[in-house]
Amino acid sequence: KAGVTQTPRYLIKTRGQQVTLSCSPISGHRSVSWYQQTPGQGLQFLFEYFSETQRNKGNFPGRFSGRQFSNSRSEMNVSTLELGDSALYLCASSLVSQGLTDTQYFGPGTRLTVL
Amino acid sequence: DAKTTQPTSMDCAEGRAANLPCNHSTISGNEYVYWYRQIHSQGPQYIIHGLKNNETNEMASLIITEDRKSSTLILPHATLRDTAVYYCIPSTSSNTGKLIFGQGTTLQVKP
């Protein structure tokens, strides 16, 4: 089975721009979670989507948003980029059985640099 | 969410067992203990998880104390490729889509 894929792998943007990152989960996985990793804050949970609905949300401003499509693929969007948004953005997918989420499988991440 | 305490860093000789401790004294009864690791510049990788009983898989063993306030991840024969940051994460089975990562332990396996 193919693993979790994320595109693009690297991205450079300038302050004030917006960006969309994409995540394709493992086939059959219905839950997709997003995380931000920075040297200062470590790995932080952004949000989780299941069946096209946001099921969990972390403590991030409204500039961070996401969505999930009917094929479980997910995108996250960051608007009005700030220098502090420079980070590795990780996507993870999980099986969901009887409403319970299994272990997460992470993608390689998208490295976003904001200049 | 239960808080965890892990050593910031540990060293281990190649071929020896690596024992990584984690304190999770506020863990609730329905929270599992999950272990993930992150090799430099890669996405985190699931290792093992358990609730009460000790667990073993092809990667590692997990020892959970009887009072569930702490656990130890054991890599039986560490290799250089096991050099990584190891995270101990309590999570309920209904909430594993939202993992709360702490600072983890940086394990350096040395030749």
CSV table of N, CA and C in Angstrom, one decimal, chain A residues 3 57 106:
chain,number,residue,atom,x,y,z
A,3,GLY,N,2.0,4.9,1.0
A,3,GLY,CA,1.9,5.7,2.3
A,3,GLY,C,1.1,7.0,2.1
A,57,LYS,N,-10.1,20.2,16.8
A,57,LYS,CA,-9.4,21.4,16.4
A,57,LYS,C,-8.4,21.8,17.5
A,106,PHE,N,2.0,8.9,9.4
A,106,PHE,CA,2.4,10.3,9.0
A,106,PHE,C,3.0,10.3,7.6
